[in-house]
XYZ file of C-alpha atoms in Angstrom:
290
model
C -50.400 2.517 -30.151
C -52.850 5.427 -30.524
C -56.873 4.702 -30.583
C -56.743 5.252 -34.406
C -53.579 2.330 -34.805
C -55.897 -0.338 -33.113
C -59.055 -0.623 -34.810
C -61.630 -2.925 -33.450
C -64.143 -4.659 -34.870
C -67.547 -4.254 -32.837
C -70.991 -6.115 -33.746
C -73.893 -5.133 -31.426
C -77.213 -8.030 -31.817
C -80.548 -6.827 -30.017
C -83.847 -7.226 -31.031
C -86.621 -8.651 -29.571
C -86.752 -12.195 -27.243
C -87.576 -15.019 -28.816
C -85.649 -13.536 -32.451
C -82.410 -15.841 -32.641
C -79.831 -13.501 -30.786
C -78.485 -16.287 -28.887
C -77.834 -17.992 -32.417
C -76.369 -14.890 -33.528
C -74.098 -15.057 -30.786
C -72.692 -18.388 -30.744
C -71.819 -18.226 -34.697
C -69.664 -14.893 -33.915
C -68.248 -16.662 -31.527
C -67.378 -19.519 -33.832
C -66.290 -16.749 -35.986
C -63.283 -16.034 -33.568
C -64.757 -12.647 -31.830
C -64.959 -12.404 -28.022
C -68.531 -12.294 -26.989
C -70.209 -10.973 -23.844
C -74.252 -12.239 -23.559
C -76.667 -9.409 -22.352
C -74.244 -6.366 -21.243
C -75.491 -3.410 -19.653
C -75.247 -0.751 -22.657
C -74.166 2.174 -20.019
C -70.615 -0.127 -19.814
C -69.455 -0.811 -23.151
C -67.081 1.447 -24.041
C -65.622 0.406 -20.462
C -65.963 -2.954 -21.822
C -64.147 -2.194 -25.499
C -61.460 -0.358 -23.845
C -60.614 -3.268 -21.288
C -60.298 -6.218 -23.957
C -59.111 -3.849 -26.733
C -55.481 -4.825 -26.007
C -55.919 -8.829 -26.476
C -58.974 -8.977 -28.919
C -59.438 -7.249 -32.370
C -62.890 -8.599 -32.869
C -65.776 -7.982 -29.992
C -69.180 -9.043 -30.261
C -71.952 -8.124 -27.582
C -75.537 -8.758 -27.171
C -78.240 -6.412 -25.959
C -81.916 -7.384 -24.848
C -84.127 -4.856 -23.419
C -83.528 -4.826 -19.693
C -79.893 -3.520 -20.728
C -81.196 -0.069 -22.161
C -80.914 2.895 -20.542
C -84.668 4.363 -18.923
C -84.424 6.681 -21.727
C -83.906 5.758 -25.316
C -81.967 8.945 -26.475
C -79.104 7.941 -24.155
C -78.251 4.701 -26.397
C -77.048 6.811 -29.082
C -74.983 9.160 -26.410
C -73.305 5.654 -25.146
C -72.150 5.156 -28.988
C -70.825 8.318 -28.946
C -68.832 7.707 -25.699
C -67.003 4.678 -27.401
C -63.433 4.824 -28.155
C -62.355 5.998 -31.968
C -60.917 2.670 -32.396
C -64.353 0.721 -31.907
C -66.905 1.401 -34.795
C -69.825 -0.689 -33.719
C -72.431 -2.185 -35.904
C -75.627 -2.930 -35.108
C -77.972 -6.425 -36.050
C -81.596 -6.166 -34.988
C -82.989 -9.277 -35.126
C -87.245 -9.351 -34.887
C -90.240 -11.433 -35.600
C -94.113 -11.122 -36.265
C -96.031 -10.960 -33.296
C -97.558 -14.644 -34.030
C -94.166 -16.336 -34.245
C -92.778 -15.130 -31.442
C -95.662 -15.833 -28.984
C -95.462 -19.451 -30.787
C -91.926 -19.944 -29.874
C -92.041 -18.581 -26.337
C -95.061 -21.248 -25.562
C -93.486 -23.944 -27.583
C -90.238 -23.560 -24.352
C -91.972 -22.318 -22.040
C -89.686 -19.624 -20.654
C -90.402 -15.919 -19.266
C -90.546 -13.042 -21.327
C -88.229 -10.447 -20.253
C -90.955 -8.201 -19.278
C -93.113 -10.757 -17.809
C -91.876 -9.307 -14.157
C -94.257 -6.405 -14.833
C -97.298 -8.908 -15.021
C -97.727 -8.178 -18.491
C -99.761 -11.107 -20.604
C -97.153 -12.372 -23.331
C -98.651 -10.564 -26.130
C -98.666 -7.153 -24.722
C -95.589 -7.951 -23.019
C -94.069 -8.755 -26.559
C -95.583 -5.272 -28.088
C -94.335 -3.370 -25.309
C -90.823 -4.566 -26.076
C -91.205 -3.459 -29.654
C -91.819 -0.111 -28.361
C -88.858 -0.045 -26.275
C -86.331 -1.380 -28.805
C -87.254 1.380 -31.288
C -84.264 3.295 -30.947
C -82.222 0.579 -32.204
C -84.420 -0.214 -35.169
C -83.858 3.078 -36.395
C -80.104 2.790 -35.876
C -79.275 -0.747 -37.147
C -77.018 -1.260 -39.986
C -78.806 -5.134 -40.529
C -82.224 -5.774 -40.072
C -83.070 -9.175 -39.810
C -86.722 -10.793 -40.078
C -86.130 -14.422 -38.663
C -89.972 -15.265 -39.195
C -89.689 -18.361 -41.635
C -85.832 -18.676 -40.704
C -84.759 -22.069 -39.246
C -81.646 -21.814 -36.584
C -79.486 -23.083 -39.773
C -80.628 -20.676 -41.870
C -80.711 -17.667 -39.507
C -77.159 -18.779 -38.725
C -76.021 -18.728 -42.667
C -77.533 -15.480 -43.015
C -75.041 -13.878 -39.916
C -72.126 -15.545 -41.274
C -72.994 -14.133 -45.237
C -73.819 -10.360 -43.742
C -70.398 -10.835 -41.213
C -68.013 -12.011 -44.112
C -69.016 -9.457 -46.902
C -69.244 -6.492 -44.303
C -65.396 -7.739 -43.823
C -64.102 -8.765 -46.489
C -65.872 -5.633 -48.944
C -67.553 -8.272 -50.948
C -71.146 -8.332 -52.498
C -72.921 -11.109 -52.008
C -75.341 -11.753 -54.150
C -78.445 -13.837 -53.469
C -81.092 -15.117 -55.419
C -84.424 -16.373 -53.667
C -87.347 -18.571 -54.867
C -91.030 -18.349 -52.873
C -94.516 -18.493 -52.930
C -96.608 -15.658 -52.686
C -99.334 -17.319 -50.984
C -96.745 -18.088 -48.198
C -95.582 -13.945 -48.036
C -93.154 -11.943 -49.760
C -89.725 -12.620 -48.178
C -89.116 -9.594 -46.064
C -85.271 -9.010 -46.392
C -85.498 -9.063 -50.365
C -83.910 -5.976 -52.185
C -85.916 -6.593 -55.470
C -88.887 -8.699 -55.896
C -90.523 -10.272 -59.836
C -93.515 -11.882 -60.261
C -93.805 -14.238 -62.168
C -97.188 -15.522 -61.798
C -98.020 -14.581 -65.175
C -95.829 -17.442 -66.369
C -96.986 -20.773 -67.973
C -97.700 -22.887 -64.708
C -96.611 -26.206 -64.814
C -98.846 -27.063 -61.656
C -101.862 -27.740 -63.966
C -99.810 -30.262 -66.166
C -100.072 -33.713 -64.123
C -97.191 -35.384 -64.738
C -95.471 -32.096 -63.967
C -97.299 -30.741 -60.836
C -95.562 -33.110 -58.363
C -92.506 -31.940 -59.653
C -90.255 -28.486 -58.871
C -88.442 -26.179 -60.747
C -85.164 -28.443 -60.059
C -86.531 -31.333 -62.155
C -85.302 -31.943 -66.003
C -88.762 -32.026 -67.249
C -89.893 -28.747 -65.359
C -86.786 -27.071 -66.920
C -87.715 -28.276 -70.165
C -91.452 -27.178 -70.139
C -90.628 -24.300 -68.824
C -87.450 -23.358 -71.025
C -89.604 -23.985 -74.160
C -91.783 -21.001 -74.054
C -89.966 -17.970 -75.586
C -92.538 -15.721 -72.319
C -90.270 -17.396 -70.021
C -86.599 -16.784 -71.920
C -87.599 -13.493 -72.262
C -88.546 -13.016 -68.795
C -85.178 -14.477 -67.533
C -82.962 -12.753 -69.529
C -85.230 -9.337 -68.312
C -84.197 -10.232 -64.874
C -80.671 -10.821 -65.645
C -79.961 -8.035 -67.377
C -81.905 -5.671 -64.662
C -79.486 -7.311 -62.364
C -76.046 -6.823 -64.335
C -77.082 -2.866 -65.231
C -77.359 -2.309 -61.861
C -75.006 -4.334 -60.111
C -71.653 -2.112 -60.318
C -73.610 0.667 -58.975
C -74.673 -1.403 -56.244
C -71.069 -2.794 -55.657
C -70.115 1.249 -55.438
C -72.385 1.964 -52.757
C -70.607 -0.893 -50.102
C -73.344 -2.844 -50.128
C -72.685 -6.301 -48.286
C -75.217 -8.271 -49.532
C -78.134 -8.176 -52.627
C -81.490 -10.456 -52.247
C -83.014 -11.003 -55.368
C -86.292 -12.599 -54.718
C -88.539 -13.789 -57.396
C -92.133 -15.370 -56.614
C -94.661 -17.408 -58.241
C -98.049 -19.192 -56.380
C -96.725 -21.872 -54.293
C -92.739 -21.542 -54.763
C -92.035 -24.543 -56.855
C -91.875 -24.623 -59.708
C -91.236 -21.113 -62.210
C -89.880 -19.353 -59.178
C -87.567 -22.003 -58.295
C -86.955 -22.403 -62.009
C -86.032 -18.635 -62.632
C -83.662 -18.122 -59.261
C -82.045 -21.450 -59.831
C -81.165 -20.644 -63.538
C -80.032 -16.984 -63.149
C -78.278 -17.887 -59.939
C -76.261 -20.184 -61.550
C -75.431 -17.677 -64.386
C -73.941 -15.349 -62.214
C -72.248 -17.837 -60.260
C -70.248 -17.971 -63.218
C -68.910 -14.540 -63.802
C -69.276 -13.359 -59.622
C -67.349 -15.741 -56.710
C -70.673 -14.771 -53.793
C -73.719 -15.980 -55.399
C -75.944 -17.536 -52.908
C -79.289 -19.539 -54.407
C -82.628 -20.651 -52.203
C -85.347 -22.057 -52.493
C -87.574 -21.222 -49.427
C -90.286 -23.012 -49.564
C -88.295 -26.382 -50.425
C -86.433 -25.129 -47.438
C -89.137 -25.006 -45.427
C -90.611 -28.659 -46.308
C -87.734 -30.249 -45.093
């Protein structure tokens, strides 16, 4: 069988310690590819050409003691793997804060803590080193608010409409006083909308609750405004769908994430989940309160 006959399905995860690459790992693996932890870049096109005959899906993780001293080599390695093999690349990162939170919170040793570096400069340094693959990564992910579960969802919705070609559409509720979520495609405001928060009977409520729906359903700002984010969506969609896109975040904000925003992705979401089979709806910040 020639190189071009076999085709292999390749999925690089870096990014920096402390990210969720191990998670990353284990649902690929649970996903049916073969998975090597932590190889040495320099050897993986030995590696894809040696398991190439009994595996069609591979799936490798690289931390920063695997690059090469120089960072202009990683892209000669790609070069050097077989025709078959057409790798794609998830770098996985969070903000400084969170990571230095979740290496105290275990305890363990920063990669780079051999050099005697404190953890924060340590945890900048790596930033600087993994810049090469930032630049080439087909999937950035931010796994900053991301719990395991969630982080894990996310691989398995990028994974299954990279393979099987299908868009996957999600929409997103949050707060703006809790950050803009980072992997969103298209972000509305709409913080200009009637608030239920200052109505008491409504404000311990969210934008899942009957009478929440109804307040908010009643003012003919807030039809207009959903139907302006629907259509925005539906123009642009088949052009979107043209360009092999995997996935579409739609992510649509208010003050605290409870009750318009969660309103407004909940409704919409469930419109298209009528007319499109990969429609995805959360609510972060309910998420988060779990």
């Amino acid at each position: 069988m020639s190189d071009e006959e076999k085709g292999l399905e390749l999925i690089i995860i870096s990014g920096r310690s402390g990210s969720g690459k191990s998670v990353a790992l284990r649902v690929l693996e649970d996903l049916g590819y073969y998975c090597v932890d932590n190889i040495p870049v320099n050897l993986l096109p030995s590696l894809v050409r040696s398991v190439s005959d009994n595996y069609n899906k591979v799936a490798v993780s690289i931390d920063v003691r695997n690059l090469p001293k120089e960072q202009d080599e990683f892209n000669d390695i790609l070069e050097y793997l077989p025709g078959f093999a057409k790798p794609i690349l998830f770098y996985l990162d969070s903000d400084d804060q969170t990571l230095i939170k979740r290496f105290s919170e275990t305890r363990r040793l920063h990669p780079l803590s051999i050099h005697n570096l404190p953890l924060d400069v340590a945890i900048k340094k790596e930033r600087e080193l993994l810049n090469v693959l930032t630049t080439r990564a087909d999937f950035l992910i931010d796994t900053t608010s991301l719990s395991v579960h969630q982080l894990a969802e996310d691989i398995r919705e990028k994974i299954l409409g990279q393979k099987n070609k299908q868009l996957i559409i999600t929409f997103e509720s949050f707060g703006f006083k809790h950050g803009i979520p980072k992997q969103a495609d298209y972000v509305f405001d709409a913080r200009f909308l009637p608030n239920p928060h200052w109505e008491p009977e409504l404000k311990p409520l969210t934008g899942l609750d009957q009478p929440v729906k109804d307040y908010l359903s009643s003012h003919s700002i807030v039809q207009k405004f959903t139907w302006q984010i629907q259509t925005f969506v539906q123009t642009w969609l088949p052009h979107l769908e043209r360009n092999n896109r995997s996935y579409l975040t739609i992510a649509i904000g208010c003050t605290g994430g409870q009750h318009r925003s969660v309103y407004l992705a909940q409704t919409i979401g469930e419109r298209f989940a009528k007319t499109h089979s990969n429609v995805k709806i959360r609510h972060r910040e309910q998420e988060n309160n779990v």
